[in-house]
Short mmCIF file of C-alpha atoms in Angstrom, two decimals:
data_model
loop_
_atom_site.label_atom_id
_atom_site.label_comp_id
_atom_site.label_asym_id
_atom_site.label_seq_id
_atom_site.Cartn_x
_atom_site.Cartn_y
_atom_site.Cartn_z
CA UNK C 1 77.35 106.98 87.91
CA UNK C 2 75.47 104.34 85.97
CA UNK C 3 76.18 100.64 86.33
CA UNK C 4 79.18 99.30 84.46
CA UNK C 5 77.97 96.29 82.49
CA UNK C 6 74.57 97.70 81.38
CA UNK C 7 76.46 100.71 79.99
CA UNK C 8 78.91 98.45 78.18
CA UNK C 9 76.05 96.40 76.76
CA UNK C 10 74.20 99.54 75.62
CA UNK C 11 77.31 100.91 73.90
CA UNK C 12 77.98 97.63 72.17
CA UNK C 13 74.35 97.29 71.13
CA UNK C 14 74.48 100.81 69.64
CA UNK C 15 77.50 99.83 67.53
CA UNK C 16 75.90 96.57 66.42
CA UNK C 17 72.62 98.29 65.46
CA UNK C 18 74.57 100.88 63.49
CA UNK C 19 76.55 98.14 61.79
CA UNK C 20 73.42 96.12 60.96
CA UNK C 21 72.01 99.20 59.21
CA UNK C 22 75.14 100.45 57.42
CA UNK C 23 77.21 97.23 57.16
CA UNK C 24 80.09 99.65 56.88
CA UNK C 25 82.83 97.98 58.93
CA UNK C 26 82.31 94.30 58.13
CA UNK C 27 82.00 94.93 54.38
CA UNK C 28 85.17 97.03 54.27
CA UNK C 29 87.13 94.44 56.28
CA UNK C 30 85.86 91.60 54.09
CA UNK C 31 86.50 93.34 50.80
CA UNK C 32 90.00 94.41 51.79
CA UNK C 33 90.99 91.01 53.19
CA UNK C 34 89.59 89.15 50.19
CA UNK C 35 91.48 91.40 47.79
CA UNK C 36 94.73 90.93 49.69
CA UNK C 37 94.30 87.12 49.63
CA UNK C 38 93.87 87.30 45.84
CA UNK C 39 96.81 89.68 45.33
CA UNK C 40 99.02 87.43 47.49
CA UNK C 41 98.24 84.54 45.17
CA UNK C 42 99.63 86.51 42.23
CA UNK C 43 102.61 87.76 44.20
CA UNK C 44 103.61 84.24 45.25
CA UNK C 45 103.25 82.59 41.86
CA UNK C 46 101.33 79.49 40.82
CA UNK C 47 103.41 76.86 42.71
CA UNK C 48 101.15 75.12 45.21
CA UNK C 49 104.07 74.17 47.48
CA UNK C 50 105.00 77.81 48.11
CA UNK C 51 101.36 78.69 48.59
CA UNK C 52 100.81 76.14 51.35
CA UNK C 53 104.11 77.04 53.06
CA UNK C 54 103.25 80.73 53.33
CA UNK C 55 99.49 80.29 53.91
CA UNK C 56 99.55 81.08 57.68
CA UNK C 57 101.55 84.24 57.05
CA UNK C 58 99.20 85.37 54.29
CA UNK C 59 96.17 84.71 56.48
CA UNK C 60 97.50 86.86 59.31
CA UNK C 61 98.70 89.66 57.07
CA UNK C 62 95.19 89.81 55.63
CA UNK C 63 93.58 89.72 59.10
CA UNK C 64 95.95 92.33 60.53
CA UNK C 65 95.64 94.90 57.77
CA UNK C 66 91.91 94.39 57.42
CA UNK C 67 91.67 94.75 61.20
CA UNK C 68 93.44 98.11 61.04
CA UNK C 69 90.87 99.22 58.49
CA UNK C 70 88.00 98.17 60.74
CA UNK C 71 89.55 99.85 63.78
CA UNK C 72 89.87 103.15 61.91
CA UNK C 73 86.18 103.02 61.06
CA UNK C 74 85.27 102.31 64.68
CA UNK C 75 85.84 105.91 65.84
CA UNK C 76 85.29 107.78 62.57
CA UNK C 77 81.52 107.95 62.99
CA UNK C 78 81.79 108.81 66.69
CA UNK C 79 84.16 111.65 65.96
CA UNK C 80 82.73 113.08 62.75
CA UNK C 81 79.20 113.37 64.07
CA UNK C 82 80.19 114.72 67.48
CA UNK C 83 79.04 111.56 69.20
CA UNK C 84 82.28 111.16 71.15
CA UNK C 85 81.74 114.45 72.99
CA UNK C 86 78.22 113.29 73.78
CA UNK C 87 79.49 110.01 75.17
CA UNK C 88 82.04 111.80 77.32
CA UNK C 89 79.37 114.11 78.74
CA UNK C 90 77.22 111.20 79.92
CA UNK C 91 77.80 110.05 83.51
CA UNK C 92 79.62 106.85 82.50
CA UNK C 93 83.13 105.84 83.38
CA UNK C 94 85.80 105.94 80.67
CA UNK C 95 86.45 102.24 81.28
CA UNK C 96 82.85 101.46 80.31
CA UNK C 97 83.23 103.42 77.05
CA UNK C 98 86.48 101.60 76.38
CA UNK C 99 85.10 98.13 77.05
CA UNK C 100 81.97 98.85 74.99
CA UNK C 101 83.90 100.10 71.98
CA UNK C 102 86.47 97.33 72.32
CA UNK C 103 83.82 94.58 72.43
CA UNK C 104 82.14 96.10 69.38
CA UNK C 105 85.36 96.12 67.36
CA UNK C 106 86.19 92.64 68.60
CA UNK C 107 82.82 91.36 67.46
CA UNK C 108 83.09 92.87 63.96
CA UNK C 109 86.63 91.63 63.44
CA UNK C 110 85.74 88.15 64.63
CA UNK C 111 82.65 87.99 62.38
CA UNK C 112 84.71 89.03 59.34
CA UNK C 113 87.45 86.53 60.16
CA UNK C 114 84.95 83.68 60.50
CA UNK C 115 83.41 84.58 57.13
CA UNK C 116 86.87 84.86 55.53
CA UNK C 117 88.21 81.56 56.81
CA UNK C 118 86.33 79.29 54.36
CA UNK C 119 87.26 81.61 51.47
CA UNK C 120 90.88 81.37 52.53
CA UNK C 121 90.59 77.59 52.81
CA UNK C 122 89.35 77.33 49.23
CA UNK C 123 91.87 79.74 47.72
CA UNK C 124 94.87 78.19 49.51
CA UNK C 125 93.71 74.55 49.47
CA UNK C 126 93.87 74.13 53.21
CA UNK C 127 91.39 72.58 55.61
CA UNK C 128 91.64 74.90 58.60
CA UNK C 129 88.64 73.69 60.58
CA UNK C 130 90.14 72.77 63.89
CA UNK C 131 88.98 73.92 67.27
CA UNK C 132 92.53 75.05 68.10
CA UNK C 133 92.57 77.44 65.16
CA UNK C 134 89.34 79.05 66.31
CA UNK C 135 90.89 79.52 69.75
CA UNK C 136 93.99 81.15 68.21
CA UNK C 137 91.84 83.49 66.12
CA UNK C 138 89.71 84.35 69.16
CA UNK C 139 92.72 85.17 71.36
CA UNK C 140 94.58 87.12 68.68
CA UNK C 141 91.47 89.15 67.90
CA UNK C 142 91.08 90.06 71.59
CA UNK C 143 94.62 91.44 71.46
CA UNK C 144 94.03 93.34 68.22
CA UNK C 145 90.79 94.86 69.47
CA UNK C 146 92.08 95.75 72.94
CA UNK C 147 95.18 97.70 71.91
CA UNK C 148 93.58 98.76 68.61
CA UNK C 149 90.66 100.52 70.30
CA UNK C 150 93.07 102.57 72.41
CA UNK C 151 95.18 103.55 69.39
CA UNK C 152 92.10 104.21 67.27
CA UNK C 153 90.85 106.70 69.87
CA UNK C 154 94.27 108.39 69.70
CA UNK C 155 94.64 108.34 65.92
CA UNK C 156 91.18 109.77 65.31
CA UNK C 157 92.26 113.12 66.77
CA UNK C 158 95.48 113.43 64.76
CA UNK C 159 96.14 114.79 61.32
CA UNK C 160 96.37 112.01 58.69
CA UNK C 161 94.71 109.44 60.92
CA UNK C 162 94.77 106.78 58.18
CA UNK C 163 98.55 106.50 58.47
CA UNK C 164 98.80 107.17 62.21
CA UNK C 165 96.80 104.11 63.29
CA UNK C 166 98.94 101.52 61.43
CA UNK C 167 102.11 103.34 62.55
CA UNK C 168 101.05 103.00 66.19
CA UNK C 169 99.36 99.63 65.96
CA UNK C 170 101.62 97.40 63.83
CA UNK C 171 104.95 97.61 65.72
CA UNK C 172 103.18 97.01 69.04
CA UNK C 173 101.19 93.94 67.90
CA UNK C 174 104.24 92.11 66.51
CA UNK C 175 104.08 89.52 69.36
CA UNK C 176 100.50 88.62 68.42
CA UNK C 177 101.35 88.26 64.75
CA UNK C 178 104.35 86.05 65.54
CA UNK C 179 102.37 83.91 67.99
CA UNK C 180 99.35 83.58 65.70
CA UNK C 181 101.41 82.68 62.62
CA UNK C 182 103.43 80.08 64.54
CA UNK C 183 100.39 78.48 66.15
CA UNK C 184 98.28 78.44 62.98
CA UNK C 185 101.05 76.94 60.86
CA UNK C 186 101.16 74.07 63.36
CA UNK C 187 97.37 73.85 63.11
CA UNK C 188 97.44 73.71 59.28
CA UNK C 189 100.03 70.94 59.38
CA UNK C 190 97.80 69.01 61.82
CA UNK C 191 100.53 69.26 64.46
CA UNK C 192 99.84 68.39 68.10
CA UNK C 193 98.42 70.90 70.59
CA UNK C 194 101.62 70.77 72.62
CA UNK C 195 103.44 72.57 69.76
CA UNK C 196 100.95 75.41 69.94
CA UNK C 197 101.03 75.97 73.70
CA UNK C 198 103.95 78.42 73.76
CA UNK C 199 102.72 80.74 70.99
CA UNK C 200 99.23 80.66 72.48
CA UNK C 201 100.63 81.56 75.90
CA UNK C 202 102.45 84.45 74.27
CA UNK C 203 99.19 85.76 72.80
CA UNK C 204 97.45 85.39 76.17
CA UNK C 205 100.21 87.35 77.95
CA UNK C 206 99.93 90.10 75.36
CA UNK C 207 96.12 90.16 75.69
CA UNK C 208 96.23 90.51 79.47
CA UNK C 209 98.84 93.29 79.38
CA UNK C 210 97.04 95.11 76.54
CA UNK C 211 93.62 94.93 78.21
CA UNK C 212 94.79 96.15 81.61
CA UNK C 213 96.95 98.91 80.15
CA UNK C 214 94.34 100.12 77.65
CA UNK C 215 91.54 100.26 80.21
CA UNK C 216 93.81 102.34 82.44
CA UNK C 217 95.14 104.58 79.66
CA UNK C 218 91.79 105.24 77.95
CA UNK C 219 90.89 107.73 80.67
CA UNK C 220 93.91 109.84 79.68
CA UNK C 221 93.12 109.58 75.98
CA UNK C 222 89.50 110.69 76.30
CA UNK C 223 90.07 114.05 77.95
CA UNK C 224 89.39 117.41 76.40
CA UNK V 1 127.26 135.87 84.48
CA UNK V 2 126.24 132.38 83.47
CA UNK V 3 123.59 130.57 85.47
CA UNK V 4 124.42 127.30 87.24
CA UNK V 5 122.48 125.41 84.58
CA UNK V 6 124.47 126.97 81.76
CA UNK V 7 127.78 126.29 83.55
CA UNK V 8 126.75 122.65 84.02
CA UNK V 9 125.69 122.35 80.39
CA UNK V 10 128.90 123.86 79.01
CA UNK V 11 130.95 121.80 81.44
CA UNK V 12 129.29 118.61 80.19
CA UNK V 13 129.96 119.64 76.60
CA UNK V 14 133.68 120.14 77.33
CA UNK V 15 133.91 116.86 79.29
CA UNK V 16 132.13 114.79 76.65
CA UNK V 17 134.17 116.32 73.81
CA UNK V 18 137.43 115.58 75.63
CA UNK V 19 136.35 112.04 76.51
CA UNK V 20 135.28 111.45 72.92
CA UNK V 21 138.71 112.47 71.61
CA UNK V 22 140.39 110.22 74.19
CA UNK V 23 138.32 107.14 73.31
CA UNK V 24 138.77 107.79 69.57
CA UNK V 25 142.54 107.72 70.13
CA UNK V 26 142.35 104.62 72.32
CA UNK V 27 140.02 102.75 69.96
CA UNK V 28 142.04 103.35 66.81
CA UNK V 29 145.61 103.61 68.13
CA UNK V 30 145.91 101.80 71.45
CA UNK V 31 143.58 98.83 71.92
CA UNK V 32 144.82 95.53 70.38
CA UNK V 33 143.14 94.27 67.22
CA UNK V 34 140.78 91.33 67.65
CA UNK V 35 142.58 88.28 66.25
CA UNK V 36 139.45 86.65 64.82
CA UNK V 37 137.37 89.55 63.53
CA UNK V 38 140.23 91.87 62.68
CA UNK V 39 140.05 95.63 62.72
CA UNK V 40 136.31 95.79 62.04
CA UNK V 41 135.74 94.65 65.63
CA UNK V 42 136.64 98.19 66.77
CA UNK V 43 133.10 99.20 65.81
CA UNK V 44 131.97 97.34 68.94
CA UNK V 45 133.03 100.25 71.16
CA UNK V 46 130.56 102.50 69.36
CA UNK V 47 127.86 99.91 68.79
CA UNK V 48 127.59 98.68 72.39
CA UNK V 49 127.85 102.20 73.86
CA UNK V 50 125.15 103.55 71.55
CA UNK V 51 122.91 100.57 72.39
CA UNK V 52 123.22 101.21 76.13
CA UNK V 53 122.48 104.95 75.82
CA UNK V 54 119.55 104.28 73.48
CA UNK V 55 117.92 102.01 76.04
CA UNK V 56 118.64 104.59 78.73
CA UNK V 57 116.92 107.22 76.57
CA UNK V 58 113.80 105.08 76.15
CA UNK V 59 113.76 104.35 79.87
CA UNK V 60 113.72 108.12 80.45
CA UNK V 61 110.83 108.40 77.98
CA UNK V 62 109.00 105.88 80.19
CA UNK V 63 109.82 107.83 83.37
CA UNK V 64 108.75 111.13 81.78
CA UNK V 65 105.53 109.59 80.43
CA UNK V 66 104.54 108.05 83.77
CA UNK V 67 105.41 111.33 85.51
CA UNK V 68 103.31 113.32 83.07
CA UNK V 69 100.21 111.14 83.36
CA UNK V 70 100.60 111.11 87.12
CA UNK V 71 101.45 114.75 87.88
CA UNK V 72 100.28 116.49 84.71
CA UNK V 73 103.09 119.06 84.75
CA UNK V 74 104.62 119.83 81.38
CA UNK V 75 108.25 119.42 82.48
CA UNK V 76 107.74 115.63 82.55
CA UNK V 77 106.38 115.76 79.04
CA UNK V 78 109.29 117.92 77.87
CA UNK V 79 111.68 115.40 79.39
CA UNK V 80 110.01 112.45 77.65
CA UNK V 81 109.85 114.23 74.30
CA UNK V 82 113.52 115.28 74.44
CA UNK V 83 114.65 111.77 75.42
CA UNK V 84 112.55 110.22 72.63
CA UNK V 85 114.20 112.40 69.98
CA UNK V 86 117.68 111.50 71.18
CA UNK V 87 116.66 107.86 71.55
CA UNK V 88 115.54 107.66 67.92
CA UNK V 89 118.81 109.25 66.81
CA UNK V 90 120.83 106.76 68.88
CA UNK V 91 118.80 103.76 67.70
CA UNK V 92 119.39 104.86 64.10
CA UNK V 93 123.13 104.88 64.84
CA UNK V 94 122.77 101.51 66.57
CA UNK V 95 121.12 99.96 63.51
CA UNK V 96 123.66 101.51 61.10
CA UNK V 97 126.71 100.39 63.10
CA UNK V 98 125.11 96.97 63.51
CA UNK V 99 124.58 96.59 59.76
CA UNK V 100 128.16 97.71 59.03
CA UNK V 101 129.51 95.20 61.54
CA UNK V 102 127.26 92.33 60.46
CA UNK V 103 128.25 92.30 56.78
CA UNK V 104 131.98 91.38 57.17
CA UNK V 105 131.45 89.11 60.20
CA UNK V 106 128.15 87.32 59.55
CA UNK V 107 128.23 87.69 55.76
CA UNK V 108 124.79 89.31 55.74
CA UNK V 109 123.64 92.88 56.26
CA UNK V 110 120.71 91.84 58.34
CA UNK V 111 119.37 88.78 60.12
CA UNK V 112 116.09 88.49 62.05
CA UNK V 113 117.88 87.57 65.25
CA UNK V 114 116.03 88.60 68.48
CA UNK V 115 118.29 91.50 69.44
CA UNK V 116 118.32 92.97 65.92
CA UNK V 117 114.60 92.55 65.44
CA UNK V 118 113.82 94.05 68.85
CA UNK V 119 116.05 97.06 68.09
CA UNK V 120 114.26 97.59 64.80
CA UNK V 121 110.88 97.37 66.54
CA UNK V 122 112.08 99.86 69.18
CA UNK V 123 113.11 102.22 66.40
CA UNK V 124 109.71 101.87 64.69
CA UNK V 125 107.79 102.40 67.94
CA UNK V 126 109.64 105.61 68.79
CA UNK V 127 109.53 106.90 65.21
CA UNK V 128 105.77 106.46 65.59
CA UNK V 129 106.08 108.40 68.87
CA UNK V 130 107.70 111.35 67.07
CA UNK V 131 105.13 111.16 64.26
CA UNK V 132 102.37 111.17 66.84
CA UNK V 133 103.84 114.31 68.39
CA UNK V 134 104.03 115.98 65.00
CA UNK V 135 100.46 115.07 63.98
CA UNK V 136 98.71 115.54 67.33
CA UNK V 137 96.68 118.60 68.12
CA UNK V 138 98.86 121.12 70.01
CA UNK V 139 98.75 121.30 73.79
CA UNK V 140 97.97 118.78 76.49
CA UNK V 141 96.11 116.30 74.31
CA UNK V 142 99.14 115.47 72.16
CA UNK V 143 101.31 115.17 75.26
CA UNK V 144 98.88 112.68 76.83
CA UNK V 145 98.72 110.59 73.66
CA UNK V 146 102.50 110.50 73.51
CA UNK V 147 102.74 109.53 77.18
CA UNK V 148 100.39 106.59 76.61
CA UNK V 149 102.55 105.38 73.71
CA UNK V 150 105.74 106.04 75.70
CA UNK V 151 104.53 103.61 78.38
CA UNK V 152 103.06 100.81 76.25
CA UNK V 153 106.04 101.02 73.88
CA UNK V 154 108.43 100.25 76.71
CA UNK V 155 106.24 97.51 78.20
CA UNK V 156 105.96 95.89 74.77
CA UNK V 157 109.72 95.57 74.20
CA UNK V 158 110.36 92.49 76.42
CA UNK V 159 107.28 90.77 74.93
CA UNK V 160 108.61 91.47 71.42
CA UNK V 161 112.03 90.13 72.41
CA UNK V 162 110.54 86.95 73.84
CA UNK V 163 108.28 86.42 70.82
CA UNK V 164 111.14 86.81 68.33
CA UNK V 165 113.20 84.36 70.38
CA UNK V 166 110.36 81.86 70.24
CA UNK V 167 109.96 82.44 66.50
CA UNK V 168 113.67 82.04 65.76
CA UNK V 169 113.92 78.61 67.38
CA UNK V 170 112.30 77.16 64.26
CA UNK V 171 114.75 79.02 61.99
CA UNK V 172 118.50 78.56 61.43
CA UNK V 173 120.61 80.51 63.90
CA UNK V 174 123.37 82.92 62.92
CA UNK V 175 124.93 83.91 66.21
CA UNK V 176 128.49 85.19 66.27
CA UNK V 177 127.73 88.36 68.20
CA UNK V 178 129.86 89.91 70.91
CA UNK V 179 128.38 87.55 73.49
CA UNK V 180 129.37 84.48 71.47
CA UNK V 181 132.91 85.56 70.55
CA UNK V 182 134.26 84.56 73.95
CA UNK V 183 135.38 86.71 76.85
CA UNK V 184 136.88 90.10 76.12
CA UNK V 185 140.50 90.95 76.80
CA UNK V 186 140.93 93.15 79.91
CA UNK V 187 142.12 96.17 77.87
CA UNK V 188 139.14 95.79 75.54
CA UNK V 189 136.71 95.51 78.44
CA UNK V 190 138.07 98.59 80.18
CA UNK V 191 137.96 100.60 76.98
CA UNK V 192 134.39 99.47 76.37
CA UNK V 193 133.44 100.71 79.85
CA UNK V 194 135.13 104.04 79.13
CA UNK V 195 133.33 104.31 75.79
CA UNK V 196 129.99 103.60 77.50
CA UNK V 197 130.76 106.29 80.08
CA UNK V 198 131.66 108.76 77.31
CA UNK V 199 128.42 108.20 75.44
CA UNK V 200 126.47 108.48 78.69
CA UNK V 201 128.01 111.91 79.37
CA UNK V 202 127.26 112.95 75.79
CA UNK V 203 123.70 111.74 76.23
CA UNK V 204 123.22 113.72 79.46
CA UNK V 205 124.54 116.83 77.69
CA UNK V 206 122.22 116.34 74.69
CA UNK V 207 119.26 115.70 76.99
CA UNK V 208 119.85 118.86 79.03
CA UNK V 209 120.37 120.93 75.87
CA UNK V 210 117.24 119.57 74.18
CA UNK V 211 115.21 119.85 77.38
CA UNK V 212 116.00 123.55 77.87
CA UNK V 213 115.33 124.24 74.19
CA UNK V 214 112.01 122.42 74.45
CA UNK V 215 111.09 124.52 77.48
CA UNK V 216 111.81 127.70 75.55
CA UNK V 217 109.77 126.44 72.60
CA UNK V 218 106.80 125.79 74.86
CA UNK V 219 107.16 129.24 76.41
CA UNK V 220 107.15 130.83 72.96
CA UNK V 221 103.99 128.89 72.14
CA UNK V 222 102.39 130.15 75.34
CA UNK V 223 103.34 133.77 74.63
CA UNK V 224 102.01 133.46 71.07
CA UNK V 225 98.74 132.14 72.44
CA UNK V 226 98.46 135.04 74.88
CA UNK V 227 99.41 137.56 72.20
CA UNK V 228 96.52 136.48 70.00
CA UNK V 229 94.12 137.56 72.72
CA UNK V 230 95.71 140.92 73.54
CA UNK V 231 95.51 143.54 70.78
CA UNK V 232 98.05 145.91 72.37
CA UNK V 233 101.08 143.74 71.64
CA UNK V 234 103.29 144.65 68.67
CA UNK V 235 102.48 142.58 65.56
CA UNK V 236 105.96 140.99 65.50
CA UNK V 237 105.04 138.99 68.61
CA UNK V 238 101.85 137.58 67.17
#
């Protein structure tokens, strides 16, 4: 059995190299999220009051759905080119494969979100650059990536995987969406940190539960 | 001669049918009408009973899922799958009776109150469970996937409930539910307990019936699989 963290790092590095060459995941997340921000503007009408009231919701809808797209991509290449079988045959623990894939997805989602944030700020006339907001995005993305990697590994082996992943993922991540929307609307209104503590705690609880459960359950998912 | 299992199953069917007729009579003919909500309040006996049995069903999905991942024997998986199907049916009834009750009392069909929202999320999670079963590759792999979802789905429910409660504190509250309408009259409370017992018996019957059917289905699958590899079997079995 190889060492845990070097394996994780190697897996993550493989995903990042692949992404640097294809730019597949980040581009699809960015394009989809940008389009949904634009479409939301039309759906909500030209009134700037409505736009600023719903801005946190729009931001997280865009992040969530774009995240689902990125998570689907994360196992498509592994599966379609037989790489997953190869990974499972190597003498690494399933936990290492899980953590490696999860960190990769986390990294791509976070990169896309950081690129999207200024675009969002311009389109919705909001100045979102607060340290608290970055923390919220960081924590929520950990939750998305941790449970999303587990469900992505499940959905990839089902018929109609494009619909299966959102069906599994969205009802389960409702606590993150609620917590992130609540905390970021306080952040946009320049509210105090004390108003964000409870939603942030909620996201942290979800992250811890999701990480522990997914690392345990991944072993049962990756079995032939 | 009927086996003990069949006797038990038929016995449960007779008992639940009789109890159902008795509570129907008591609910519509005997129990006093609620003096604030009027006759529509009688839906409570169905709504609360269905809610309790639905949660029981999802708890059994959890037990079956844990058992399957732990022991790996297919009877745990069959138990979880059967309970999930009945649970989705009961949650559908729960949501429908809730909507019918909410309109005359709250004035709205739906409100994003924590209990309602959590029930809807439960329904969505276990609909996804059934979809996962339908779309998974046949055999052990699909059963393992479902077991993973059966566990995280149940763990997630209290977190969802807490998050919706947190979210609702910044929104106007519309709470006139059974908990807020004051204490129940003794006759109403006793009837509610009887109704809950009736639905529990019905649930046990449905679970046993579905479980034995599921076992037969899996056996047929197994025989089909064997038949494909043995050329001497008659073609009707293939």
